[in-house]
PDB file of C-alpha atoms in Angstrom:
ATOM      1  CA  MET A   1      50.414  24.632  28.970  1.00  0.00           C
ATOM      2  CA  GLU A   2      51.651  23.522  25.552  1.00  0.00           C
ATOM      3  CA  SER A   3      50.179  20.032  26.092  1.00  0.00           C
ATOM      4  CA  PHE A   4      46.842  21.569  27.069  1.00  0.00           C
ATOM      5  CA  SER A   5      46.784  23.705  23.894  1.00  0.00           C
ATOM      6  CA  ARG A   6      47.470  20.658  21.710  1.00  0.00           C
ATOM      7  CA  CYS A   7      44.636  18.730  23.385  1.00  0.00           C
ATOM      8  CA  ARG A   8      42.297  21.668  22.880  1.00  0.00           C
ATOM      9  CA  LEU A   9      43.215  21.885  19.181  1.00  0.00           C
ATOM     10  CA  ILE A  10      42.666  18.153  18.751  1.00  0.00           C
ATOM     11  CA  PHE A  11      39.273  18.421  20.487  1.00  0.00           C
ATOM     12  CA  ILE A  12      38.197  21.282  18.202  1.00  0.00           C
ATOM     13  CA  ALA A  13      39.350  19.348  15.125  1.00  0.00           C
ATOM     14  CA  VAL A  14      37.291  16.321  16.162  1.00  0.00           C
ATOM     15  CA  LEU A  15      34.222  18.521  16.649  1.00  0.00           C
ATOM     16  CA  LEU A  16      34.652  20.056  13.196  1.00  0.00           C
ATOM     17  CA  LEU A  17      35.078  16.625  11.599  1.00  0.00           C
ATOM     18  CA  ASN A  18      31.925  15.317  13.278  1.00  0.00           C
ATOM     19  CA  SER A  19      29.998  18.391  12.110  1.00  0.00           C
ATOM     20  CA  LEU A  20      31.135  17.875   8.520  1.00  0.00           C
ATOM     21  CA  LEU A  21      30.169  14.201   8.636  1.00  0.00           C
ATOM     22  CA  LEU A  22      26.730  15.103  10.029  1.00  0.00           C
ATOM     23  CA  ILE A  23      26.139  17.676   7.282  1.00  0.00           C
ATOM     24  CA  SER A  24      27.253  15.173   4.649  1.00  0.00           C
ATOM     25  CA  CYS A  25      24.879  12.497   5.960  1.00  0.00           C
ATOM     26  CA  ASN A  26      21.991  14.942   6.083  1.00  0.00           C
ATOM     27  CA  ASN A  27      22.662  16.040   2.508  1.00  0.00           C
ATOM     28  CA  ASP A  28      22.826  12.436   1.327  1.00  0.00           C
ATOM     29  CA  ASN A  29      19.370  11.791   2.771  1.00  0.00           C
ATOM     30  CA  GLY A  30      17.767  14.945   1.341  1.00  0.00           C
ATOM     31  CA  ASP A  31      15.278  14.620  -1.497  1.00  0.00           C
ATOM     32  CA  GLY A  32      17.560  16.741  -3.679  1.00  0.00           C
ATOM     33  CA  ASP A  33      20.013  13.821  -3.760  1.00  0.00           C
ATOM     34  CA  LEU A  34      17.421  11.081  -4.232  1.00  0.00           C
ATOM     35  CA  THR A  35      15.975   9.926  -7.551  1.00  0.00           C
ATOM     36  CA  GLY A  36      12.277   9.711  -8.262  1.00  0.00           C
ATOM     37  CA  ASN A  37       9.703  12.422  -8.893  1.00  0.00           C
ATOM     38  CA  TRP A  38       6.038  12.726  -7.982  1.00  0.00           C
ATOM     39  CA  VAL A  39       3.802  14.703 -10.359  1.00  0.00           C
ATOM     40  CA  ALA A  40       0.232  15.859  -9.644  1.00  0.00           C
ATOM     41  CA  SER A  41      -2.219  14.010 -11.906  1.00  0.00           C
ATOM     42  CA  THR A  42      -5.965  13.857 -12.597  1.00  0.00           C
ATOM     43  CA  VAL A  43      -8.043  14.627  -9.509  1.00  0.00           C
ATOM     44  CA  PHE A  44     -10.473  11.883  -8.443  1.00  0.00           C
ATOM     45  CA  ASP A  45     -14.030  12.709  -9.575  1.00  0.00           C
ATOM     46  CA  GLY A  46     -15.731  11.440  -6.423  1.00  0.00           C
ATOM     47  CA  VAL A  47     -15.701  13.068  -2.989  1.00  0.00           C
ATOM     48  CA  PRO A  48     -12.474  13.042  -0.941  1.00  0.00           C
ATOM     49  CA  ARG A  49     -12.146   9.889   1.178  1.00  0.00           C
ATOM     50  CA  SER A  50      -9.919   7.412   2.934  1.00  0.00           C
ATOM     51  CA  GLY A  51      -9.956   3.645   3.315  1.00  0.00           C
ATOM     52  CA  ALA A  52     -11.226   3.033  -0.235  1.00  0.00           C
ATOM     53  CA  ILE A  53     -10.492  -0.045  -2.385  1.00  0.00           C
ATOM     54  CA  SER A  54      -8.598  -0.091  -5.666  1.00  0.00           C
ATOM     55  CA  GLN A  55      -7.771  -2.664  -8.333  1.00  0.00           C
ATOM     56  CA  THR A  56      -6.363  -2.429 -11.853  1.00  0.00           C
ATOM     57  CA  ILE A  57      -7.228  -4.609 -14.838  1.00  0.00           C
ATOM     58  CA  GLY A  58      -5.211  -3.740 -17.925  1.00  0.00           C
ATOM     59  CA  ASN A  59      -5.349   0.025 -18.449  1.00  0.00           C
ATOM     60  CA  PHE A  60      -8.442   0.513 -16.296  1.00  0.00           C
ATOM     61  CA  ALA A  61      -8.390   1.118 -12.560  1.00  0.00           C
ATOM     62  CA  TYR A  62     -11.368   0.735 -10.245  1.00  0.00           C
ATOM     63  CA  VAL A  63     -11.719   2.798  -7.075  1.00  0.00           C
ATOM     64  CA  GLY A  64     -14.618   3.046  -4.645  1.00  0.00           C
ATOM     65  CA  LEU A  65     -16.123   2.781  -1.170  1.00  0.00           C
ATOM     66  CA  GLY A  66     -14.333   4.475   1.759  1.00  0.00           C
ATOM     67  CA  TYR A  67     -15.202   7.093   4.373  1.00  0.00           C
ATOM     68  CA  ASP A  68     -15.420  10.866   3.817  1.00  0.00           C
ATOM     69  CA  GLY A  69     -15.608  11.977   7.453  1.00  0.00           C
ATOM     70  CA  ASP A  70     -19.407  11.821   7.550  1.00  0.00           C
ATOM     71  CA  ASP A  71     -20.588   8.843   5.512  1.00  0.00           C
ATOM     72  CA  TYR A  72     -19.480   5.327   4.663  1.00  0.00           C
ATOM     73  CA  LEU A  73     -19.527   5.284   0.889  1.00  0.00           C
ATOM     74  CA  LYS A  74     -20.531   2.794  -1.814  1.00  0.00           C
ATOM     75  CA  ASP A  75     -19.915   4.719  -5.051  1.00  0.00           C
ATOM     76  CA  PHE A  76     -17.630   3.057  -7.600  1.00  0.00           C
ATOM     77  CA  TRP A  77     -15.431   4.585 -10.301  1.00  0.00           C
ATOM     78  CA  GLU A  78     -13.390   3.527 -13.308  1.00  0.00           C
ATOM     79  CA  TYR A  79     -10.212   5.383 -14.294  1.00  0.00           C
ATOM     80  CA  ASN A  80      -8.832   5.242 -17.828  1.00  0.00           C
ATOM     81  CA  ILE A  81      -5.083   5.302 -17.168  1.00  0.00           C
ATOM     82  CA  GLU A  82      -4.028   6.181 -20.704  1.00  0.00           C
ATOM     83  CA  GLY A  83      -6.903   8.612 -21.278  1.00  0.00           C
ATOM     84  CA  GLY A  84      -6.605  10.253 -17.865  1.00  0.00           C
ATOM     85  CA  PHE A  85     -10.334  10.473 -17.040  1.00  0.00           C
ATOM     86  CA  TRP A  86     -12.873   8.997 -14.585  1.00  0.00           C
ATOM     87  CA  ILE A  87     -16.279   7.381 -15.289  1.00  0.00           C
ATOM     88  CA  ARG A  88     -18.764   6.522 -12.567  1.00  0.00           C
ATOM     89  CA  ARG A  89     -19.894   2.900 -12.615  1.00  0.00           C
ATOM     90  CA  PRO A  90     -22.777   1.140 -10.782  1.00  0.00           C
ATOM     91  CA  ASP A  91     -22.604   1.569  -7.030  1.00  0.00           C
ATOM     92  CA  PHE A  92     -21.392  -1.227  -4.793  1.00  0.00           C
ATOM     93  CA  PRO A  93     -24.544  -3.197  -3.764  1.00  0.00           C
ATOM     94  CA  GLY A  94     -23.625  -3.866  -0.141  1.00  0.00           C
ATOM     95  CA  GLU A  95     -23.535  -1.471   2.790  1.00  0.00           C
ATOM     96  CA  GLY A  96     -21.267   1.555   2.550  1.00  0.00           C
ATOM     97  CA  ARG A  97     -17.926   0.817   4.211  1.00  0.00           C
ATOM     98  CA  ASN A  98     -14.244   1.557   4.465  1.00  0.00           C
ATOM     99  CA  LEU A  99     -11.175  -0.613   5.082  1.00  0.00           C
ATOM    100  CA  ALA A 100     -12.606  -3.329   2.804  1.00  0.00           C
ATOM    101  CA  VAL A 101     -10.422  -5.703   0.779  1.00  0.00           C
ATOM    102  CA  SER A 102     -10.357  -6.504  -2.933  1.00  0.00           C
ATOM    103  CA  PHE A 103      -8.674  -8.696  -5.533  1.00  0.00           C
ATOM    104  CA  ALA A 104      -8.977  -9.318  -9.271  1.00  0.00           C
ATOM    105  CA  ILE A 105      -9.420 -12.593 -11.166  1.00  0.00           C
ATOM    106  CA  GLY A 106      -9.513 -12.281 -14.943  1.00  0.00           C
ATOM    107  CA  THR A 107     -11.912  -9.467 -15.844  1.00  0.00           C
ATOM    108  CA  SER A 108     -13.739  -9.560 -12.508  1.00  0.00           C
ATOM    109  CA  LEU A 109     -13.170  -7.714  -9.238  1.00  0.00           C
ATOM    110  CA  TYR A 110     -14.061  -9.131  -5.841  1.00  0.00           C
ATOM    111  CA  VAL A 111     -14.799  -6.718  -2.994  1.00  0.00           C
ATOM    112  CA  GLY A 112     -15.805  -7.471   0.568  1.00  0.00           C
ATOM    113  CA  THR A 113     -15.353  -7.285   4.346  1.00  0.00           C
ATOM    114  CA  GLY A 114     -14.631  -3.847   5.879  1.00  0.00           C
ATOM    115  CA  TYR A 115     -16.211  -1.607   8.504  1.00  0.00           C
ATOM    116  CA  ASN A 116     -19.557   0.219   8.326  1.00  0.00           C
ATOM    117  CA  GLY A 117     -19.122   2.529  11.318  1.00  0.00           C
ATOM    118  CA  SER A 118     -20.510   0.144  13.911  1.00  0.00           C
ATOM    119  CA  GLU A 119     -19.220  -3.329  13.074  1.00  0.00           C
ATOM    120  CA  GLU A 120     -16.837  -5.345  10.929  1.00  0.00           C
ATOM    121  CA  LEU A 121     -18.368  -7.099   7.901  1.00  0.00           C
ATOM    122  CA  SER A 122     -17.965 -10.436   6.095  1.00  0.00           C
ATOM    123  CA  ASP A 123     -20.036 -10.118   2.888  1.00  0.00           C
ATOM    124  CA  PHE A 124     -18.393 -10.304  -0.561  1.00  0.00           C
ATOM    125  CA  TYR A 125     -19.374  -9.236  -4.087  1.00  0.00           C
ATOM    126  CA  ARG A 126     -18.147  -9.770  -7.648  1.00  0.00           C
ATOM    127  CA  TYR A 127     -18.017  -6.962 -10.198  1.00  0.00           C
ATOM    128  CA  ASP A 128     -17.920  -8.014 -13.857  1.00  0.00           C
ATOM    129  CA  THR A 129     -16.034  -5.285 -15.711  1.00  0.00           C
ATOM    130  CA  THR A 130     -17.368  -6.434 -19.111  1.00  0.00           C
ATOM    131  CA  THR A 131     -21.064  -6.210 -18.172  1.00  0.00           C
ATOM    132  CA  GLN A 132     -20.653  -3.621 -15.382  1.00  0.00           C
ATOM    133  CA  THR A 133     -22.810  -5.668 -13.027  1.00  0.00           C
ATOM    134  CA  TRP A 134     -22.467  -6.730  -9.394  1.00  0.00           C
ATOM    135  CA  THR A 135     -23.296 -10.182  -7.964  1.00  0.00           C
ATOM    136  CA  GLN A 136     -23.129 -11.259  -4.337  1.00  0.00           C
ATOM    137  CA  VAL A 137     -20.863 -14.253  -3.694  1.00  0.00           C
ATOM    138  CA  ALA A 138     -20.036 -16.332  -0.629  1.00  0.00           C
ATOM    139  CA  ASP A 139     -19.160 -14.448   2.546  1.00  0.00           C
ATOM    140  CA  PHE A 140     -15.512 -14.394   3.556  1.00  0.00           C
ATOM    141  CA  GLY A 141     -14.674 -17.818   4.984  1.00  0.00           C
ATOM    142  CA  ALA A 142     -13.204 -16.565   8.259  1.00  0.00           C
ATOM    143  CA  GLY A 143     -16.130 -14.273   9.095  1.00  0.00           C
ATOM    144  CA  ILE A 144     -15.936 -10.559   9.845  1.00  0.00           C
ATOM    145  CA  ARG A 145     -12.742  -8.669   9.009  1.00  0.00           C
ATOM    146  CA  ARG A 146     -11.353  -5.219   8.204  1.00  0.00           C
ATOM    147  CA  SER A 147      -7.932  -3.800   7.281  1.00  0.00           C
ATOM    148  CA  ALA A 148      -6.938  -7.079   5.584  1.00  0.00           C
ATOM    149  CA  VAL A 149      -4.895  -7.600   2.403  1.00  0.00           C
ATOM    150  CA  GLY A 150      -6.102  -9.296  -0.764  1.00  0.00           C
ATOM    151  CA  PHE A 151      -4.579 -10.388  -4.058  1.00  0.00           C
ATOM    152  CA  GLY A 152      -5.551 -12.470  -7.060  1.00  0.00           C
ATOM    153  CA  ILE A 153      -3.313 -14.822  -9.009  1.00  0.00           C
ATOM    154  CA  GLY A 154      -4.352 -17.079 -11.872  1.00  0.00           C
ATOM    155  CA  THR A 155      -7.862 -18.353 -11.144  1.00  0.00           C
ATOM    156  CA  SER A 156      -7.813 -17.832  -7.369  1.00  0.00           C
ATOM    157  CA  GLY A 157      -8.126 -15.000  -4.876  1.00  0.00           C
ATOM    158  CA  TYR A 158      -6.483 -14.691  -1.469  1.00  0.00           C
ATOM    159  CA  VAL A 159      -7.447 -12.692   1.632  1.00  0.00           C
ATOM    160  CA  GLY A 160      -5.699 -12.604   4.977  1.00  0.00           C
ATOM    161  CA  LEU A 161      -4.378 -10.669   7.969  1.00  0.00           C
ATOM    162  CA  GLY A 162      -6.518  -7.772   9.282  1.00  0.00           C
ATOM    163  CA  TYR A 163      -8.659  -7.270  12.371  1.00  0.00           C
ATOM    164  CA  ASP A 164     -11.840  -9.154  13.342  1.00  0.00           C
ATOM    165  CA  GLY A 165     -13.176  -6.715  15.934  1.00  0.00           C
ATOM    166  CA  SER A 166     -11.238  -8.201  18.839  1.00  0.00           C
ATOM    167  CA  ASN A 167      -7.945  -9.536  17.533  1.00  0.00           C
ATOM    168  CA  ASP A 168      -5.342  -8.921  14.839  1.00  0.00           C
ATOM    169  CA  LYS A 169      -5.060 -11.918  12.504  1.00  0.00           C
ATOM    170  CA  LYS A 170      -2.412 -13.810  10.503  1.00  0.00           C
ATOM    171  CA  ASP A 171      -4.544 -16.389   8.673  1.00  0.00           C
ATOM    172  CA  PHE A 172      -4.981 -16.564   4.871  1.00  0.00           C
ATOM    173  CA  TRP A 173      -7.907 -17.898   2.865  1.00  0.00           C
ATOM    174  CA  LYS A 174      -8.195 -18.935  -0.783  1.00  0.00           C
ATOM    175  CA  TYR A 175     -11.296 -18.213  -2.874  1.00  0.00           C
ATOM    176  CA  ASP A 176     -12.376 -20.452  -5.781  1.00  0.00           C
ATOM    177  CA  PRO A 177     -14.717 -18.542  -8.148  1.00  0.00           C
ATOM    178  CA  VAL A 178     -15.843 -21.760  -9.876  1.00  0.00           C
ATOM    179  CA  THR A 179     -17.182 -23.398  -6.702  1.00  0.00           C
ATOM    180  CA  ASN A 180     -17.796 -20.052  -4.931  1.00  0.00           C
ATOM    181  CA  THR A 181     -16.092 -21.366  -1.796  1.00  0.00           C
ATOM    182  CA  TRP A 182     -13.387 -20.266   0.632  1.00  0.00           C
ATOM    183  CA  GLU A 183     -10.735 -22.578   2.042  1.00  0.00           C
ATOM    184  CA  GLN A 184      -8.162 -21.817   4.705  1.00  0.00           C
ATOM    185  CA  LYS A 185      -4.859 -22.710   3.101  1.00  0.00           C
ATOM    186  CA  PHE A 186      -1.888 -21.363   5.036  1.00  0.00           C
ATOM    187  CA  GLY A 187      -0.806 -18.968   7.728  1.00  0.00           C
ATOM    188  CA  PHE A 188       1.231 -15.835   7.128  1.00  0.00           C
ATOM    189  CA  GLY A 189       4.985 -16.225   7.642  1.00  0.00           C
ATOM    190  CA  GLY A 190       5.162 -13.268  10.040  1.00  0.00           C
ATOM    191  CA  GLY A 191       3.149 -12.189  13.038  1.00  0.00           C
ATOM    192  CA  LYS A 192      -0.410 -10.915  13.379  1.00  0.00           C
ATOM    193  CA  ARG A 193      -1.141  -7.516  11.847  1.00  0.00           C
ATOM    194  CA  ARG A 194      -3.564  -5.117  10.220  1.00  0.00           C
ATOM    195  CA  ASP A 195      -3.040  -2.278   7.702  1.00  0.00           C
ATOM    196  CA  ALA A 196      -0.249  -4.104   5.842  1.00  0.00           C
ATOM    197  CA  ILE A 197       0.754  -3.653   2.172  1.00  0.00           C
ATOM    198  CA  SER A 198       1.011  -6.185  -0.650  1.00  0.00           C
ATOM    199  CA  PHE A 199       2.052  -6.292  -4.294  1.00  0.00           C
ATOM    200  CA  THR A 200       2.619  -9.063  -6.825  1.00  0.00           C
ATOM    201  CA  ILE A 201       5.489  -9.513  -9.296  1.00  0.00           C
ATOM    202  CA  ASP A 202       5.393 -12.606 -11.521  1.00  0.00           C
ATOM    203  CA  ASN A 203       4.390 -15.558  -9.293  1.00  0.00           C
ATOM    204  CA  ILE A 204       5.379 -13.986  -5.984  1.00  0.00           C
ATOM    205  CA  THR A 205       3.231 -11.776  -3.777  1.00  0.00           C
ATOM    206  CA  TYR A 206       5.110  -9.581  -1.319  1.00  0.00           C
ATOM    207  CA  VAL A 207       3.481  -8.692   2.011  1.00  0.00           C
ATOM    208  CA  GLY A 208       4.784  -6.634   4.898  1.00  0.00           C
ATOM    209  CA  THR A 209       4.706  -3.640   7.231  1.00  0.00           C
ATOM    210  CA  GLY A 210       1.420  -2.941   9.053  1.00  0.00           C
ATOM    211  CA  LYS A 211       0.565  -2.633  12.721  1.00  0.00           C
ATOM    212  CA  SER A 212       0.338  -5.090  15.606  1.00  0.00           C
ATOM    213  CA  ASN A 213      -0.584  -4.212  19.199  1.00  0.00           C
ATOM    214  CA  GLY A 214      -0.406  -0.556  18.197  1.00  0.00           C
ATOM    215  CA  ILE A 215       3.197  -0.834  16.974  1.00  0.00           C
ATOM    216  CA  ASP A 216       4.235  -0.196  13.352  1.00  0.00           C
ATOM    217  CA  LEU A 217       6.185  -2.979  11.641  1.00  0.00           C
ATOM    218  CA  ASN A 218       8.853  -3.210   8.940  1.00  0.00           C
ATOM    219  CA  ASP A 219       9.223  -6.945   8.282  1.00  0.00           C
ATOM    220  CA  PHE A 220       8.679  -8.303   4.770  1.00  0.00           C
ATOM    221  CA  TYR A 221       7.743 -11.701   3.310  1.00  0.00           C
ATOM    222  CA  GLY A 222       7.198 -13.384  -0.029  1.00  0.00           C
ATOM    223  CA  PHE A 223       4.460 -15.876  -0.948  1.00  0.00           C
ATOM    224  CA  ASP A 224       5.106 -18.350  -3.774  1.00  0.00           C
ATOM    225  CA  HIS A 225       1.773 -19.069  -5.455  1.00  0.00           C
ATOM    226  CA  GLN A 226       2.998 -22.272  -7.095  1.00  0.00           C
ATOM    227  CA  THR A 227       4.077 -23.923  -3.836  1.00  0.00           C
ATOM    228  CA  GLU A 228       1.787 -21.900  -1.533  1.00  0.00           C
ATOM    229  CA  THR A 229       4.659 -21.245   0.875  1.00  0.00           C
ATOM    230  CA  TRP A 230       5.962 -18.153   2.660  1.00  0.00           C
ATOM    231  CA  PHE A 231       9.599 -17.090   2.916  1.00  0.00           C
ATOM    232  CA  LYS A 232      11.327 -14.288   4.818  1.00  0.00           C
ATOM    233  CA  LEU A 233      12.838 -11.352   2.924  1.00  0.00           C
ATOM    234  CA  THR A 234      14.870  -8.262   3.788  1.00  0.00           C
ATOM    235  CA  ASP A 235      13.146  -5.902   6.219  1.00  0.00           C
ATOM    236  CA  LEU A 236      12.308  -2.378   5.079  1.00  0.00           C
ATOM    237  CA  ASN A 237      15.309  -0.505   6.546  1.00  0.00           C
ATOM    238  CA  GLU A 238      16.716   2.917   5.822  1.00  0.00           C
ATOM    239  CA  ASP A 239      20.176   1.927   7.057  1.00  0.00           C
ATOM    240  CA  ASP A 240      21.795  -0.255   9.684  1.00  0.00           C
ATOM    241  CA  ASP A 241      20.925   2.114  12.523  1.00  0.00           C
ATOM    242  CA  TYR A 242      17.350   3.185  11.789  1.00  0.00           C
ATOM    243  CA  GLU A 243      14.395   0.979  10.924  1.00  0.00           C
ATOM    244  CA  VAL A 244      11.648   2.406   8.719  1.00  0.00           C
ATOM    245  CA  LYS A 245       8.463   1.075  10.277  1.00  0.00           C
ATOM    246  CA  ARG A 246       5.150   1.795   8.580  1.00  0.00           C
ATOM    247  CA  SER A 247       1.412   1.094   8.649  1.00  0.00           C
ATOM    248  CA  ASN A 248      -1.591   2.279   6.599  1.00  0.00           C
ATOM    249  CA  GLY A 249       0.664   2.739   3.555  1.00  0.00           C
ATOM    250  CA  VAL A 250       0.273   1.723  -0.085  1.00  0.00           C
ATOM    251  CA  ALA A 251       2.289  -0.312  -2.569  1.00  0.00           C
ATOM    252  CA  PHE A 252       2.322  -0.703  -6.339  1.00  0.00           C
ATOM    253  CA  VAL A 253       4.390  -2.315  -9.100  1.00  0.00           C
ATOM    254  CA  GLN A 254       6.199  -0.475 -11.847  1.00  0.00           C
ATOM    255  CA  ASN A 255       8.477  -2.077 -14.438  1.00  0.00           C
ATOM    256  CA  GLY A 256       9.215  -5.149 -12.355  1.00  0.00           C
ATOM    257  CA  LYS A 257       9.902  -3.389  -9.055  1.00  0.00           C
ATOM    258  CA  GLY A 258       7.756  -2.711  -6.010  1.00  0.00           C
ATOM    259  CA  TYR A 259       7.184   0.713  -4.440  1.00  0.00           C
ATOM    260  CA  VAL A 260       6.000   1.465  -0.911  1.00  0.00           C
ATOM    261  CA  CYS A 261       4.983   4.907   0.332  1.00  0.00           C
ATOM    262  CA  THR A 262       2.602   7.038   2.465  1.00  0.00           C
ATOM    263  CA  GLY A 263       1.091   5.832   5.723  1.00  0.00           C
ATOM    264  CA  SER A 264       2.812   6.632   8.992  1.00  0.00           C
ATOM    265  CA  THR A 265       5.897   7.971   7.152  1.00  0.00           C
ATOM    266  CA  ALA A 266       6.315  10.039   3.961  1.00  0.00           C
ATOM    267  CA  SER A 267       9.347   8.191   2.609  1.00  0.00           C
ATOM    268  CA  THR A 268       9.232   6.223  -0.650  1.00  0.00           C
ATOM    269  CA  TRP A 269      11.084   2.923  -1.048  1.00  0.00           C
ATOM    270  CA  GLU A 270      11.836   0.759  -4.066  1.00  0.00           C
ATOM    271  CA  TYR A 271      12.121  -3.022  -3.760  1.00  0.00           C
ATOM    272  CA  ASP A 272      14.097  -5.039  -6.304  1.00  0.00           C
ATOM    273  CA  PRO A 273      12.934  -8.690  -6.271  1.00  0.00           C
ATOM    274  CA  ASN A 274      16.061  -9.796  -8.130  1.00  0.00           C
ATOM    275  CA  THR A 275      18.396  -8.654  -5.351  1.00  0.00           C
ATOM    276  CA  ASP A 276      16.032  -8.569  -2.323  1.00  0.00           C
ATOM    277  CA  LEU A 277      17.269  -5.037  -1.626  1.00  0.00           C
ATOM    278  CA  TRP A 278      15.537  -1.759  -0.764  1.00  0.00           C
ATOM    279  CA  LYS A 279      16.462   1.689  -2.070  1.00  0.00           C
ATOM    280  CA  GLU A 280      15.171   5.005  -0.756  1.00  0.00           C
ATOM    281  CA  LEU A 281      13.747   7.395  -3.372  1.00  0.00           C
ATOM    282  CA  SER A 282      12.260  10.892  -3.154  1.00  0.00           C
ATOM    283  CA  GLN A 283       9.511  11.119  -0.579  1.00  0.00           C
ATOM    284  CA  PHE A 284       5.862  11.455  -1.566  1.00  0.00           C
ATOM    285  CA  GLU A 285       5.286  15.086  -2.590  1.00  0.00           C
ATOM    286  CA  GLY A 286       1.601  15.360  -1.701  1.00  0.00           C
ATOM    287  CA  SER A 287       0.284  15.999   1.796  1.00  0.00           C
ATOM    288  CA  ILE A 288       1.331  13.390   4.334  1.00  0.00           C
ATOM    289  CA  ARG A 289      -1.507  10.870   4.558  1.00  0.00           C
ATOM    290  CA  GLN A 290      -2.661   7.431   5.579  1.00  0.00           C
ATOM    291  CA  ASP A 291      -5.310   5.044   4.230  1.00  0.00           C
ATOM    292  CA  ALA A 292      -4.626   6.119   0.635  1.00  0.00           C
ATOM    293  CA  VAL A 293      -4.885   3.745  -2.353  1.00  0.00           C
ATOM    294  CA  SER A 294      -2.661   3.036  -5.341  1.00  0.00           C
ATOM    295  CA  ILE A 295      -3.236   1.986  -8.946  1.00  0.00           C
ATOM    296  CA  SER A 296      -0.800   0.639 -11.519  1.00  0.00           C
ATOM    297  CA  ASN A 297      -0.909  -0.956 -14.972  1.00  0.00           C
ATOM    298  CA  GLY A 298       2.632  -2.285 -14.564  1.00  0.00           C
ATOM    299  CA  SER A 299       4.390   0.623 -16.259  1.00  0.00           C
ATOM    300  CA  ARG A 300       2.674   3.584 -14.564  1.00  0.00           C
ATOM    301  CA  GLY A 301       1.953   3.970 -10.855  1.00  0.00           C
ATOM    302  CA  PHE A 302      -0.300   6.413  -8.975  1.00  0.00           C
ATOM    303  CA  VAL A 303      -1.212   7.192  -5.363  1.00  0.00           C
ATOM    304  CA  LEU A 304      -4.474   8.921  -4.489  1.00  0.00           C
ATOM    305  CA  LEU A 305      -7.032   9.735  -1.783  1.00  0.00           C
ATOM    306  CA  GLY A 306      -6.358   9.186   1.943  1.00  0.00           C
ATOM    307  CA  ARG A 307      -6.572  11.389   5.001  1.00  0.00           C
ATOM    308  CA  SER A 308      -4.530  13.393   7.480  1.00  0.00           C
ATOM    309  CA  GLY A 309      -6.440  13.623  10.748  1.00  0.00           C
ATOM    310  CA  ASN A 310      -9.889  14.978   9.809  1.00  0.00           C
ATOM    311  CA  LEU A 311      -8.744  16.238   6.391  1.00  0.00           C
ATOM    312  CA  TYR A 312      -9.687  13.978   3.458  1.00  0.00           C
ATOM    313  CA  PHE A 313      -8.053  14.068   0.014  1.00  0.00           C
ATOM    314  CA  ASP A 314      -9.206  13.623  -3.607  1.00  0.00           C
ATOM    315  CA  ASP A 315      -5.859  14.360  -5.284  1.00  0.00           C
ATOM    316  CA  MET A 316      -3.698  11.898  -7.231  1.00  0.00           C
ATOM    317  CA  TYR A 317       0.029  11.758  -7.959  1.00  0.00           C
ATOM    318  CA  GLU A 318       1.968   9.767 -10.543  1.00  0.00           C
ATOM    319  CA  PHE A 319       5.440   8.482  -9.695  1.00  0.00           C
ATOM    320  CA  PHE A 320       8.434   8.527 -12.051  1.00  0.00           C
ATOM    321  CA  PRO A 321      11.097   6.461 -10.243  1.00  0.00           C
ATOM    322  CA  THR A 322      14.048   7.247 -12.528  1.00  0.00           C
ATOM    323  CA  ALA A 323      13.320  10.976 -12.991  1.00  0.00           C
ATOM    324  CA  LYS A 324      15.138  13.762 -11.195  1.00  0.00           C
ATOM    325  CA  TYR A 325      13.351  15.191  -8.171  1.00  0.00           C
ATOM    326  CA  ASP A 326      11.470  18.429  -8.932  1.00  0.00           C
ATOM    327  CA  ASP A 327       9.491  20.146  -6.158  1.00  0.00           C
ATOM    328  CA  GLU A 328       7.803  22.582  -8.556  1.00  0.00           C
ATOM    329  CA  ASP A 329       5.754  20.198 -10.765  1.00  0.00           C
TER     330      ASP A 329
END
């Protein structure tokens, strides 16, 4: 009987210890213990939408196109980051569309591909931010595409991944604005995918997450623009036991670090390119959403638009990665 009582006491003690450890782990993962704060900012002046495009040149961000639940849009807007206000600019000259791709070279934006409600598209256009005029350029070299990623570096633009109407892709193409030509240059280091994220810090563009065969991904790669080569980086993981997989999210750069949020999960993650390590920060404080867009001038970062089911958003939030979490601002 005495031996049985001791065993029972030991069993109860183990249960209590496990309960305390579980509570401690849950508290450590709560937003109250994570740094970073999201603050509601200037509401977008256009109609709520998802699947828009966004690019930033200096202190001016450009947002347009997308789908509002009824129409595929072609309106185009400029946001003054320091002034905090929107100005409507000339409409996109092609068909209304969502899930298009964009990149910036110098003072020009390049916008193309996407989906118009019935088919994927291949046409591409240049927007000159100094003259506020649009010009059609060469169609995307690989043909029709949606849900791709694009980025500009130096005097070249790059577009790759995405979906061509029948197959997810992993190719990448380089655009030369001088010759107005596309050239297939290299394949992505990972597998096929659509709805991935990308951001650029110095001479490296970082690409990852997305969806392939209906499954969200968490792998992550770097692309060196000088050597035009891909290299594998640390996957986006919460800890050793749970992988944070994501698609339809957004990414932006702030003070030399990359930030990934929204999409199929509400968590926010910070990537440090100097250590190749991820850190979890406070989760996005707006409504959970996918197909949002982000804008950043390098020191300030914002997330806006997107959808949750049939609900479309026009709100915008600014992120302060080193601030204390505050759920009342």
